[in-house]
Coordinates of C-alpha atoms and ligand atoms in Angstrom, one line a residue:
X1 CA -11.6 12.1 17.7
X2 CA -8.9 14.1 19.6
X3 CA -5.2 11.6 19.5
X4 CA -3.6 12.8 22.6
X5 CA 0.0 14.3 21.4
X6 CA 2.5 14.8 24.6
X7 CA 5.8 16.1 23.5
X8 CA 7.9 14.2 26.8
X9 CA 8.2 11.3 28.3
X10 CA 4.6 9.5 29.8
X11 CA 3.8 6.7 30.9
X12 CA -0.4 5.1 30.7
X13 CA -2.0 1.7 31.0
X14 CA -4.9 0.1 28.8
X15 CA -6.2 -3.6 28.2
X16 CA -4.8 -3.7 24.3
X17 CA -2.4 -1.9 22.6
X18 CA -2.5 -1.1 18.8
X19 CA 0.4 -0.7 17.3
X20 CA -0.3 1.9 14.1
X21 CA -3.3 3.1 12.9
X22 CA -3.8 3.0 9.2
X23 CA -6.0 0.5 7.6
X24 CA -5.0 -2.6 9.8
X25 CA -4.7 -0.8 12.9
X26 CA -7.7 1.5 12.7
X27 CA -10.1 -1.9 11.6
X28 CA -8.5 -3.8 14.9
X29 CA -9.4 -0.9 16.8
X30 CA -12.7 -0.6 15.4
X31 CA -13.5 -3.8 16.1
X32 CA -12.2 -3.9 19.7
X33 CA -13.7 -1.2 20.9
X34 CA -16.8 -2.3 19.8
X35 CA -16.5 -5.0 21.7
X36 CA -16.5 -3.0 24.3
X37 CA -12.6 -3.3 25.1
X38 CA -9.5 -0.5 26.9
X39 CA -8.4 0.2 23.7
X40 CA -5.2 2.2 23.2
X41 CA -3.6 3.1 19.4
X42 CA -0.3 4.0 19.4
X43 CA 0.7 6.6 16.4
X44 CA 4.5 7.4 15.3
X45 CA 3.0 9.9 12.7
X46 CA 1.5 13.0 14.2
X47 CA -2.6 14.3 14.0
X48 CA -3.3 16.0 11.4
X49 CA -6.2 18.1 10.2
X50 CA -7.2 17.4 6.4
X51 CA -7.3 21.3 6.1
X52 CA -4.2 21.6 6.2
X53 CA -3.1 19.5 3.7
X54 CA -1.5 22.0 1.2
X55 CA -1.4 19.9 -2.1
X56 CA 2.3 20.7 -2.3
X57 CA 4.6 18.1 -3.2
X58 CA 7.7 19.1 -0.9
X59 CA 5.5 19.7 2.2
X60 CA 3.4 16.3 2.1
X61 CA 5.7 14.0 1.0
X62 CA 7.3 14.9 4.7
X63 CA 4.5 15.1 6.6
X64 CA 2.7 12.0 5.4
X65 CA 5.7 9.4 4.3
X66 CA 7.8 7.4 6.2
X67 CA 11.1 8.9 5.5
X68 CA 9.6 12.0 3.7
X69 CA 9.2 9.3 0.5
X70 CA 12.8 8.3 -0.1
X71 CA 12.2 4.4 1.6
X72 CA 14.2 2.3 -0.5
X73 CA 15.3 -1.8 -0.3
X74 CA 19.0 -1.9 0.9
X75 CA 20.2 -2.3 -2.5
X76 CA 18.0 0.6 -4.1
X77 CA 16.3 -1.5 -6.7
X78 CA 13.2 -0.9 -5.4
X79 CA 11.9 2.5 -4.0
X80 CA 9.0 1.5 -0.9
X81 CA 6.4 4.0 -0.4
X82 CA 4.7 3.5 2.8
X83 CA 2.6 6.4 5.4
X84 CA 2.7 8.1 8.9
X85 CA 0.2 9.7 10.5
X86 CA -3.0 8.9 12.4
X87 CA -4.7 7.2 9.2
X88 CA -1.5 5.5 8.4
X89 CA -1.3 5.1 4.5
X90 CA -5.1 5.0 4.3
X91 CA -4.2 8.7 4.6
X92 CA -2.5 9.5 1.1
X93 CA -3.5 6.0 -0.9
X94 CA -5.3 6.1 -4.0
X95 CA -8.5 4.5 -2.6
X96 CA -9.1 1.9 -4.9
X97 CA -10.6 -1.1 -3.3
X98 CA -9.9 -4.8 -5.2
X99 CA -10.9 -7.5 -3.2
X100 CA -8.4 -10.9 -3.6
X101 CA -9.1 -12.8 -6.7
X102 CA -11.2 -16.2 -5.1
X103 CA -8.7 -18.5 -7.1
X104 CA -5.4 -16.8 -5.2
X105 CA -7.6 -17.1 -2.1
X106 CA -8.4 -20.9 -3.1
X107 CA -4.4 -21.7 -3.2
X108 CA -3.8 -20.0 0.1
X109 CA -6.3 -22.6 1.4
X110 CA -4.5 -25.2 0.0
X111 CA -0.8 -23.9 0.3
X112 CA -0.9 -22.1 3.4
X113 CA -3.5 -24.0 5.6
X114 CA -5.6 -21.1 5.5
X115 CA -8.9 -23.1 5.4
X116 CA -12.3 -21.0 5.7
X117 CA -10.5 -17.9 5.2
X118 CA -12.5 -17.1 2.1
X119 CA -15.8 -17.2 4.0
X120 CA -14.5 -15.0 6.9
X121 CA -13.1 -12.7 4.1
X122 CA -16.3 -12.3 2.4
X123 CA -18.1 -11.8 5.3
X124 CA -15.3 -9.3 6.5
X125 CA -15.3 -7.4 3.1
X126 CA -19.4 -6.8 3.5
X127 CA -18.5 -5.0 6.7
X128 CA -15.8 -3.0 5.7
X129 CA -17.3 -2.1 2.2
X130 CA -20.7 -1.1 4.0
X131 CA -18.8 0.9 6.5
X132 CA -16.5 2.6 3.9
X133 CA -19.0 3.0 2.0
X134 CA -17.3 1.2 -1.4
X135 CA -18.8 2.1 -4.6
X136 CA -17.8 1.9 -8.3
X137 CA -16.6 5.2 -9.8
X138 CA -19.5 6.6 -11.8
X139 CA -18.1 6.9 -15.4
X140 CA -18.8 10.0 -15.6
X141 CA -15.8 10.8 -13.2
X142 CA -13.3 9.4 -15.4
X143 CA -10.7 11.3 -16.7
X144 CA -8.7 11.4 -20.0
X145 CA -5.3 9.8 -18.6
X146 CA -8.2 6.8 -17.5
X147 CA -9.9 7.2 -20.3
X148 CA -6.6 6.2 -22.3
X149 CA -6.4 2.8 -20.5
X150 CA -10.2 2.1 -21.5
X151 CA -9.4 3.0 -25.1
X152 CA -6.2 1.6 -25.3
X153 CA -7.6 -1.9 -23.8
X154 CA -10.9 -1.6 -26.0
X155 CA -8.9 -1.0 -29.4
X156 CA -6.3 -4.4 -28.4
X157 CA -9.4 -6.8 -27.3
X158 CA -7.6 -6.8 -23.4
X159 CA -9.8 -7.3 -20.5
X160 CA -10.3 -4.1 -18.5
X161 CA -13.3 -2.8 -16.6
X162 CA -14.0 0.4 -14.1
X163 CA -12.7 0.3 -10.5
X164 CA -14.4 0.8 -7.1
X165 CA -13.4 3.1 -4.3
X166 CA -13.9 4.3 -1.1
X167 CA -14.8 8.6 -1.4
X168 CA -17.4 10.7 -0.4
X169 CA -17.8 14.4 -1.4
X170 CA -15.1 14.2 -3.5
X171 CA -14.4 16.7 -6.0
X172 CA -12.0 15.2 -8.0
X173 CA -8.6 17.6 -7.1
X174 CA -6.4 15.2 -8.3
X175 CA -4.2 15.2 -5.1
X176 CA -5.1 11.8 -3.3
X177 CA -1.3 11.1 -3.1
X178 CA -0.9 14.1 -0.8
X179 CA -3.7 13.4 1.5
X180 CA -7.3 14.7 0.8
X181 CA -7.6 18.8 1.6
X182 CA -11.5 18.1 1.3
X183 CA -11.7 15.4 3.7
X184 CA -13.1 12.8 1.0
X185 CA -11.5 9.5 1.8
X186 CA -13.6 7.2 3.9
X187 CA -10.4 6.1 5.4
X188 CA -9.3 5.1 8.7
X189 CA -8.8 8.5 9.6
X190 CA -12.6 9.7 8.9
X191 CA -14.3 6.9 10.2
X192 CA -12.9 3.9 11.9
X193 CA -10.7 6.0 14.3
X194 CA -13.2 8.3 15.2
X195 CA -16.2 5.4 15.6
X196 CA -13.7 3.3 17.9
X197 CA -12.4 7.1 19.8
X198 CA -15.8 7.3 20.4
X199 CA -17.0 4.3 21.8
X200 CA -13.6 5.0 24.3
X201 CA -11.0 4.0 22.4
X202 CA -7.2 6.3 23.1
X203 CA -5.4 7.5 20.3
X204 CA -2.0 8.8 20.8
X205 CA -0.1 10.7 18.0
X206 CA 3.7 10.6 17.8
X207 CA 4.5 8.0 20.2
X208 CA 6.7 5.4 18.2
X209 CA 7.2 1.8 20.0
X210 CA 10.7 0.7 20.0
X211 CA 9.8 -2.4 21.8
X212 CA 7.4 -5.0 22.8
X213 CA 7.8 -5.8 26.5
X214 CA 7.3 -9.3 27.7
X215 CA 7.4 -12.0 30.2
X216 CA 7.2 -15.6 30.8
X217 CA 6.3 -15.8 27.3
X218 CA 3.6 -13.4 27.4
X219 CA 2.9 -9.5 26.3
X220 CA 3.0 -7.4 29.6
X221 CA 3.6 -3.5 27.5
X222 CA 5.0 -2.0 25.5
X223 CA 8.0 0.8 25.5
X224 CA 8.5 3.5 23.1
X225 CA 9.9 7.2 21.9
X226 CA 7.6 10.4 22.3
X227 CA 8.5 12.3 18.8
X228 CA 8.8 16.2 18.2
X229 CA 6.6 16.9 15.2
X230 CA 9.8 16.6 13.1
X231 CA 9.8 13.1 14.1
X232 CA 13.1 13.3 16.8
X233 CA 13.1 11.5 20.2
X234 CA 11.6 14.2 22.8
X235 CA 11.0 11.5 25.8
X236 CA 10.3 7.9 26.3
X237 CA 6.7 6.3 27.4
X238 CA 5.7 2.6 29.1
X239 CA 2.3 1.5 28.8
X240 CA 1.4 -1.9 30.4
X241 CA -1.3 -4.0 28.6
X242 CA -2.4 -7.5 28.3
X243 CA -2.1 -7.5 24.8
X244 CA -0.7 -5.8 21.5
X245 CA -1.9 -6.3 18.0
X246 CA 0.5 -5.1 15.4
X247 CA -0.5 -3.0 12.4
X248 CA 2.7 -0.8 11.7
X249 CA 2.4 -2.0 8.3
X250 CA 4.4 -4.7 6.6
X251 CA 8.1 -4.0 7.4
X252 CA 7.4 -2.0 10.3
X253 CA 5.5 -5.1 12.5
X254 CA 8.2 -7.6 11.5
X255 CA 11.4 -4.8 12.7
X256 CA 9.5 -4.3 15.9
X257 CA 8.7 -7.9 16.7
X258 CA 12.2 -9.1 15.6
X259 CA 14.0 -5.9 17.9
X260 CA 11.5 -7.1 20.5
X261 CA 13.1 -10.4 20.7
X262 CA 9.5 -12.4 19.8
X263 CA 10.4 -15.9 20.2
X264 CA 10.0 -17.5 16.1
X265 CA 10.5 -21.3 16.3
X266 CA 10.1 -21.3 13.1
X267 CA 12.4 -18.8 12.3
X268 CA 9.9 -17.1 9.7
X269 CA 9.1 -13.5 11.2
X270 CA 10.6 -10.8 8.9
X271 CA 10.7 -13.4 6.1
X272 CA 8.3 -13.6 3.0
X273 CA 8.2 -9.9 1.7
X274 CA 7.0 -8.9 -1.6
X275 CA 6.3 -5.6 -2.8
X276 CA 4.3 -5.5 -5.8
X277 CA 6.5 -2.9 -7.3
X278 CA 5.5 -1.5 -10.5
X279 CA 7.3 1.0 -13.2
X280 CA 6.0 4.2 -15.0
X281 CA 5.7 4.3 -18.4
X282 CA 4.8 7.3 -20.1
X283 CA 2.7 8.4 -23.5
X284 CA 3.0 11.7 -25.2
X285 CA -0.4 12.5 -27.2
X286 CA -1.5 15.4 -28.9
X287 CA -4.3 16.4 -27.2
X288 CA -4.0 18.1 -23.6
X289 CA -4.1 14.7 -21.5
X290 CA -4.1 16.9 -17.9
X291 CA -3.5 13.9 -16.2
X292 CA -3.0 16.0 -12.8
X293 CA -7.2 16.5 -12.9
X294 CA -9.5 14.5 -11.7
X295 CA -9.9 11.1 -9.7
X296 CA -6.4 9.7 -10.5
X297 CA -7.9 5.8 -10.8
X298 CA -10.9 5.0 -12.3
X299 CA -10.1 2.2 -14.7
X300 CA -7.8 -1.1 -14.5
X301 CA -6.4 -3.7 -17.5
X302 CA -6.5 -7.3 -16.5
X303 CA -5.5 -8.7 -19.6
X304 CA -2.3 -9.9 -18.4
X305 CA -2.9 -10.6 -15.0
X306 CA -4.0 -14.1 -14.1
X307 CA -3.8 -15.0 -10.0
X308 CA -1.8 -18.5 -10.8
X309 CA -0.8 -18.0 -14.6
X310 CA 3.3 -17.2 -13.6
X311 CA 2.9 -15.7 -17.8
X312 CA 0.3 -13.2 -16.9
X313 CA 1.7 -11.2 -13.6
X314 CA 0.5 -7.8 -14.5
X315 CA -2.1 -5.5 -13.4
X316 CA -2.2 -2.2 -15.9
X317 CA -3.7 1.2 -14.6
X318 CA -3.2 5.0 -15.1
X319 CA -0.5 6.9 -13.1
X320 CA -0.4 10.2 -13.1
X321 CA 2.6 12.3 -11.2
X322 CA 2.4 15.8 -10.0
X323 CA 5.2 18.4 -11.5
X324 CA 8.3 17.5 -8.8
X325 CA 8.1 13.6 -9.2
X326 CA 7.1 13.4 -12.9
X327 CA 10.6 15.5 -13.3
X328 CA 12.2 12.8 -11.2
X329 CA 10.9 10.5 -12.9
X330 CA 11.3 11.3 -16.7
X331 CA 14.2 9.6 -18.7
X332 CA 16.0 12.1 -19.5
X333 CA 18.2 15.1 -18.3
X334 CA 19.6 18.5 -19.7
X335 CA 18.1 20.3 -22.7
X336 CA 15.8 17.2 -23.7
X337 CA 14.4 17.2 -19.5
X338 CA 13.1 20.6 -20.1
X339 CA 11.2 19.8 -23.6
X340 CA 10.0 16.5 -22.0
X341 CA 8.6 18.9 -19.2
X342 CA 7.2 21.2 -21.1
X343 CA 4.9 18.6 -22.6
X344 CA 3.5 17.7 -19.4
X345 CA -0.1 18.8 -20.2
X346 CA 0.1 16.2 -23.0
X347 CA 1.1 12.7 -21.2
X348 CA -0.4 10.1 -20.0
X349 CA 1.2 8.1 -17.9
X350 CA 0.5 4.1 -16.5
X351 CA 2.1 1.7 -14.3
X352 CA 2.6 -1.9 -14.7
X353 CA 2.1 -3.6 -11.5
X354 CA 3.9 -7.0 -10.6
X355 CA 2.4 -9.9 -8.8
X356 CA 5.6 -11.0 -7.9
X357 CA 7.5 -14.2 -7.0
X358 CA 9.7 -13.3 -5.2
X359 CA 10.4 -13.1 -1.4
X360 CA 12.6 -10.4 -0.2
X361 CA 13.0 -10.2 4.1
X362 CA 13.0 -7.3 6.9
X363 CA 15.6 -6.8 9.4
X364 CA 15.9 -4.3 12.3
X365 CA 17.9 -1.7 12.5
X366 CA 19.4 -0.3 16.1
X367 CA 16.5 1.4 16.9
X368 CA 14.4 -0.7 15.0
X369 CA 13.4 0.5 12.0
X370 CA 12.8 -1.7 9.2
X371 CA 15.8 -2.5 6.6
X372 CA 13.9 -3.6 3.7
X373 CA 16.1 -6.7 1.8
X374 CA 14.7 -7.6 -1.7
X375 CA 16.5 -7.6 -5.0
X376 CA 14.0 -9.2 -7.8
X377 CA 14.3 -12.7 -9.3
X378 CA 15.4 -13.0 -12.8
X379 CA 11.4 -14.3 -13.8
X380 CA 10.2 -10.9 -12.2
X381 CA 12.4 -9.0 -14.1
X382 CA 11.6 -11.2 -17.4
X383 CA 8.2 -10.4 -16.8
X384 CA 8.3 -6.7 -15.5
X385 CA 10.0 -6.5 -19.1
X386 CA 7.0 -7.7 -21.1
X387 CA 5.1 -5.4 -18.4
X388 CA 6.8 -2.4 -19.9
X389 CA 6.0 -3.9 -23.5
X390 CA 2.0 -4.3 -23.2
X391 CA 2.1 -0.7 -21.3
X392 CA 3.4 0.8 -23.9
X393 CA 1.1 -1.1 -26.5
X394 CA -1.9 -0.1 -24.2
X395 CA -0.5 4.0 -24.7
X396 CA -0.5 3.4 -28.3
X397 CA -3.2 2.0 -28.6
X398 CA -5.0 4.5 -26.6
X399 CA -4.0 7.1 -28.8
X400 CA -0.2 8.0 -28.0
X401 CA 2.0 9.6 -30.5
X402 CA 5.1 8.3 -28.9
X403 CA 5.8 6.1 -25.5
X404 CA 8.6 6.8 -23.1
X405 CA 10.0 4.0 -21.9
X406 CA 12.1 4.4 -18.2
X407 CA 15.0 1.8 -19.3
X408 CA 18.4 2.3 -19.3
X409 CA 19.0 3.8 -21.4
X410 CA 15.7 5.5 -21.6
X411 CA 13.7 4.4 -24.6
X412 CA 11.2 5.9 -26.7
X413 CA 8.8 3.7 -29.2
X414 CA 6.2 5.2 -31.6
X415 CA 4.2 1.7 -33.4
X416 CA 3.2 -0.9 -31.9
X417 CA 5.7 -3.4 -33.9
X418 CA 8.4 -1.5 -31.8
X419 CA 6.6 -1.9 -28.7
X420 CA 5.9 -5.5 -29.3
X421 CA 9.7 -6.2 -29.7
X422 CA 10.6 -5.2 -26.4
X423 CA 8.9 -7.8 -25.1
X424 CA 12.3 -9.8 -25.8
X425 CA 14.1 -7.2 -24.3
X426 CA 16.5 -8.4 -21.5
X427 CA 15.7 -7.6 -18.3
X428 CA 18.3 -6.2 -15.4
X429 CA 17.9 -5.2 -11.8
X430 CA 17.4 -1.1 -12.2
X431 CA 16.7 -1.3 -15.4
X432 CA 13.7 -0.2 -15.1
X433 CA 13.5 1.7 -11.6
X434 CA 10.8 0.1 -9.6
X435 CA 8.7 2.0 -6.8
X436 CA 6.4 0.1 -4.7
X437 CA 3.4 1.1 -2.7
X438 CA 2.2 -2.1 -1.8
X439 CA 4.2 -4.1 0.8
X440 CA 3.6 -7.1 2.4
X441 CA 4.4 -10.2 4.1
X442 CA 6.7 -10.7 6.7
X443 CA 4.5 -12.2 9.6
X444 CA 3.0 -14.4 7.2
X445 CA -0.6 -16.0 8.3
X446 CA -0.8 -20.3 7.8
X447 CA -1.8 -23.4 9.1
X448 CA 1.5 -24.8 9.6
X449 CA 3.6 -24.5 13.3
X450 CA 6.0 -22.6 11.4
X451 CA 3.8 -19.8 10.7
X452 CA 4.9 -16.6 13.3
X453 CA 0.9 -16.3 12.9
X454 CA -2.0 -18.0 13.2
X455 CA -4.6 -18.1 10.6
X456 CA -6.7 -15.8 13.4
X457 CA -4.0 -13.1 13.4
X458 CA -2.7 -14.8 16.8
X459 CA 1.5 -15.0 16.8
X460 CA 2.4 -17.9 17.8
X461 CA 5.5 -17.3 19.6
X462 CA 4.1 -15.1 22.2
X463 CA 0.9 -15.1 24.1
X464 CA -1.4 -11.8 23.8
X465 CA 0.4 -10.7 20.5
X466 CA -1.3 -10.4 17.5
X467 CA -1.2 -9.1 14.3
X468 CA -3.6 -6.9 12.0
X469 CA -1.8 -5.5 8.7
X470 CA -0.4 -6.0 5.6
X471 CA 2.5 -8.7 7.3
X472 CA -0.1 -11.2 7.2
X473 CA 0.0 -12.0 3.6
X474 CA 1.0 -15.4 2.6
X475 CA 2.3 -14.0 -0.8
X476 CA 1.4 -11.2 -3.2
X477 CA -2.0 -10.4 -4.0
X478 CA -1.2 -8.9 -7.0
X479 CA -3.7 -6.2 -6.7
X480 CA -3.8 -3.3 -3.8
X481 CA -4.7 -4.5 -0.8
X482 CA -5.7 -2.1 1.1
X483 CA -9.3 -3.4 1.7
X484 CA -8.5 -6.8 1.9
X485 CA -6.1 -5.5 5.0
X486 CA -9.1 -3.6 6.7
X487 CA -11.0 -6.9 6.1
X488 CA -8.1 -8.4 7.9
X489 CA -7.7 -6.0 10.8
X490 CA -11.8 -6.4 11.4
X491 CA -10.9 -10.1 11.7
X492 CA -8.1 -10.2 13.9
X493 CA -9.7 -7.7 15.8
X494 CA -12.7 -9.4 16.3
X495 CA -10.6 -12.5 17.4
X496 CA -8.5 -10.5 19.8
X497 CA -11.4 -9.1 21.3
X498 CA -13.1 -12.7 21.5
X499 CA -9.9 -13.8 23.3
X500 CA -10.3 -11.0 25.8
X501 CA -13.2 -11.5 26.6
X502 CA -13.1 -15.1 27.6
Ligands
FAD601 C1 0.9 6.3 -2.9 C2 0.2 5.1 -2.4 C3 -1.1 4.8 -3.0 C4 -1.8 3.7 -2.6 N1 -3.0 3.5 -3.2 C5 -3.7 2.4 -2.8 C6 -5.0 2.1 -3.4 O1 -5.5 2.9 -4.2 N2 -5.6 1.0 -3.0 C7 -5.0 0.1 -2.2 O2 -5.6 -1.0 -2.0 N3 -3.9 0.3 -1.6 C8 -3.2 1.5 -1.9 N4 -2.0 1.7 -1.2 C9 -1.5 0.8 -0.2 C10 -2.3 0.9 1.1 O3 -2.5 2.3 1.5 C11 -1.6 0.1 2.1 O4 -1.4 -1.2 1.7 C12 -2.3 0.0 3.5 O5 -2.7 1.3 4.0 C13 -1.4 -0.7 4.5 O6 -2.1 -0.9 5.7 P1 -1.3 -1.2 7.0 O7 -2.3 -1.2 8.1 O8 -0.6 -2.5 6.8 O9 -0.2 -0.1 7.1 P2 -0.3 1.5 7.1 O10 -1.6 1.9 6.6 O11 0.9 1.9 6.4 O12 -0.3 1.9 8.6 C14 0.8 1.6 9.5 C15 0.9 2.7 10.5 O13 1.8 2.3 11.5 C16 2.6 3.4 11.9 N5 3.9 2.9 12.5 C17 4.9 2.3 11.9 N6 5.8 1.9 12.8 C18 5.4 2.3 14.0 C19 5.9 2.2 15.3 N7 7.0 1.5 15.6 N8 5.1 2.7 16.4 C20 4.0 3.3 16.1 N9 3.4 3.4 14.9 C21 4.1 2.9 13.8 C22 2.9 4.2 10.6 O14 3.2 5.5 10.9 C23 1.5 4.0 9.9 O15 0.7 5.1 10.3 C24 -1.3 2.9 -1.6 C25 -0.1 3.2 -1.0 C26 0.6 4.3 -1.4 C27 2.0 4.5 -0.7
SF4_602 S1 -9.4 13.5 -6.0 FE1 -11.1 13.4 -4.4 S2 -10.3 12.0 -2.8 FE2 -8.5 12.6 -4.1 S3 -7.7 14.4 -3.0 FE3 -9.1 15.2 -4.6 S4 -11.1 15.4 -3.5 FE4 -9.8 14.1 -2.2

């Protein structure tokens, strides 16, 4: 695979268009190419070789986040994590890989008109898994900060069990967040990409789209910005195609369809957001916990998460922070900051994870980027609250001498009868700070004329636009969704191609 970078203004021509190029984007072009389609991805982020990924905190948070890691909603309650790059998020993600609970995929069939989407989905997951070659995480990988959770959840009677992900070679660094030095992920990057680039498909690198061009009620281009490697305008490009699927994640595909003037009868594109934001709670033990080592997820609690029980919204599993934003992230400043630090070999940190209900929205700004608009409900807060509760019982349980709690103000429990009574706690936006790596929503799939999308991935607004990411979620999925979004991208890209080729 060699993405084409041109630092000026260009213009090119191709059948389809891809929009993005992360897990969405690089399935859709997988998919298409196979089909033996003019396939053209279209990057913002720049190429990057895995060798140069330096494992250090202020150099890779630039080079592989959207807004070097500092995306936030308008009003700040929630921090939005979210990837550049060719490889998109797939490129610094965690790679765990949940597929959808069958009951939340039952009620999308029933609320959203999604009928025989579980089938497709299945059959879609076999593909991808096979192709990314899923696996569970052999237990003898798990490390201590995992091996906490497992405790913890073993000692209280909760639900928990090992994860799957999607690595090969992997030698357990520790560093997925900053993208993979050793070339380990079985991402979009290391094998979608280059299997569609070479069976012909064009990738270009820094080339953002500002703008889908159109006609008569049908896709005829798109326009766009050429980026410097810092990520300023350097020229403007025009390619003409007969059609553009979308995968520039959730917030990005609704901003560019909404500055692009994509007719919406129903007046839904942008709407629908969640975020499955989650908060960190932290547990000081006296052993060396060395969180920082090792595959960062291995283990998950689902005691408390239930796809249609609004009591039980919350996925538990380990977190672990390298040096810069644990220190960001610890409650405390001054005098006590420093001692927290200096007790970093000893925590062990997890995150509560919200299947929320509620629906924030996306608008574009001038140059159409997305504003992210979400502020959560007073039943999300209620029950982030008890979220912080059972993660510090899990911690306890688990071994922890004391939990640190990231309220305001910052709270620290030691038995679990203190833990327990936080569960009553009342809850307030900020209180705790949530960060959320999981968007989606926004060009939500259904049945219904008022979708913007078809359950195919088709918009319904404009002829030869469709959509492959994470917009396409009904509601949350309350687990990661990164391989139910390749899952989606194969299908829409399959659909798209079908299309074409009729
Ligand atoms: C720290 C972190 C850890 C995560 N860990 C996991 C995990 O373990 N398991 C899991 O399931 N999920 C995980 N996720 C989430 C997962 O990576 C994403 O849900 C998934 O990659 C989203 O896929 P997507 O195709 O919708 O968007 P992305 O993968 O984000 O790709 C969108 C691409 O579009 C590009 N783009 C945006 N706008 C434009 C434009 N206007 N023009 C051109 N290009 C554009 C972006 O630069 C980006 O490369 C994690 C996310 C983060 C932040
Ligand atoms: S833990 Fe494995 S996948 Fe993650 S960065 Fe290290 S080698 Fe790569």
């Amino acid at each position: 695979m060699t993405p084409i970078t041109t630092r000026g203004s260009w213009t090119d021509a191709a059948t389809v268009v891809v929009v993005g190029s992360g897990a969405g984007g690089g399935a859709a072009a997988w998919a298409l190419a196979r089909a033996g389609h003019d396939v053209l991805v279209l990057e913002m982020g720049e190429h990057q070789a895995p060798a140069t990924f330096d494992q250090r905190e202020e150099n890779m948070l630039a080079r592989l986040f959207q807004d070097a890691g500092s995306r936030a909603s308008v009003d700040y309650s929630v921090g939005v994590l979210q990837g550049k790059g060719v490889g998109g998020s797939t490129l610094h993600n965690l790679n765990l890989c949940k597929r959808l609970d069958p009951e939340l995929l039952d009620v999308w069939v029933a609320e959203h008109g999604l009928a025989g989407l579980p089938a497709r989905m299945s059959e879609a997951y076999d593909v991808i898994e096979r192709t990314l070659q899923v696996s569970e995480v052999e237990a003898s990988r798990m490390n201590a900060n995992n091996r906490v959770v497992r405790d913890g959840a073993r000692a209280l009677g909760w639900r928990n069990g090992p994860l799957r992900h999607n690595r090969v070679g992997c030698v357990g660094s520790g560093f997925c967040e900053l993208g993979c030095a050793y070339d380990a992920k079985m991402n979009s990057a290391r094998v979608l990409l280059p299997e569609a680039s070479a069976r012909g498909a064009r990738i270009r690198a820094a080339a953002r789209v500002t703008r889908i061009e159109h006609a008569f009620g049908r896709v005829t281009g798109v326009s766009g910005v050429a980026l410097d490697a810092a990520g300023a305008p350097v020229g403007a490009f025009r390619v003409r195609c007969d059609a553009v699927v979308l995968a520039a994640s959730a917030t990005a595909s609704s901003a560019l369809a909404l500055a692009s003037a994509v007719p919406d009868p129903g007046r839904r594109i942008g709407r629908g957001l969640t975020l499955h934001p989650g908060a960190t709670v932290g547990g000081l033990f006296n052993e060396r916990i060395e969180g920082w080592k090792g595959i960062p997820q291995s283990w998950e609690c689902t005691e408390h998460l239930h796809p249609t029980d609004p009591e039980r919204r919350i996925w538990i599993v380990p977190v672990f922070g390298h040096p810069v934003g644990v220190a960001a992230m610890l409650p405390a400043t001054g005098a006590l900051h420093t001692r927290l630090m200096g007790q970093f070999a000893h925590l062990a940190a997890v995150t509560p994870m919200l299947h929320d209900s509620t629906f924030g929205h996306v608008t574009a700004d001038r140059g159409g980027r997305p504003r992210i608009h979400y502020t959560p409900n007073a039943a999300d807060l209620r029950m982030m609250a008890r979220g912080l509760a059972w993660s510090a019982e899990l911690l306890l349980a688990g071994g922890a001498r004391e939990v640190w709690l990231p309220t305001a103000p910052p709270l620290v429990v030691r038995t679990l009868v203190e833990a327990r009574a936080l569960h009553d706690r009342p809850a307030r936006v900020l209180d705790p700070p949530l960060a959320a790596v999981h968007p989606m929503g926004g060009l939500a799939m259904g049945g219904a004329a008022s979708a913007p999308v078809d359950p195919t991935g088709r918009a319904r607004g404009l002829r030869g636009l469709w959509v492959a990411d994470g917009s396409l979620f009904p509601s949350s999925t309350g687990v990661p969704p990164q391989i139910s979004i390749y899952a989606l991208g194969l299908l829409t890209g399959q659909a798209c191609a079908a299309s074409l080729s009729a």
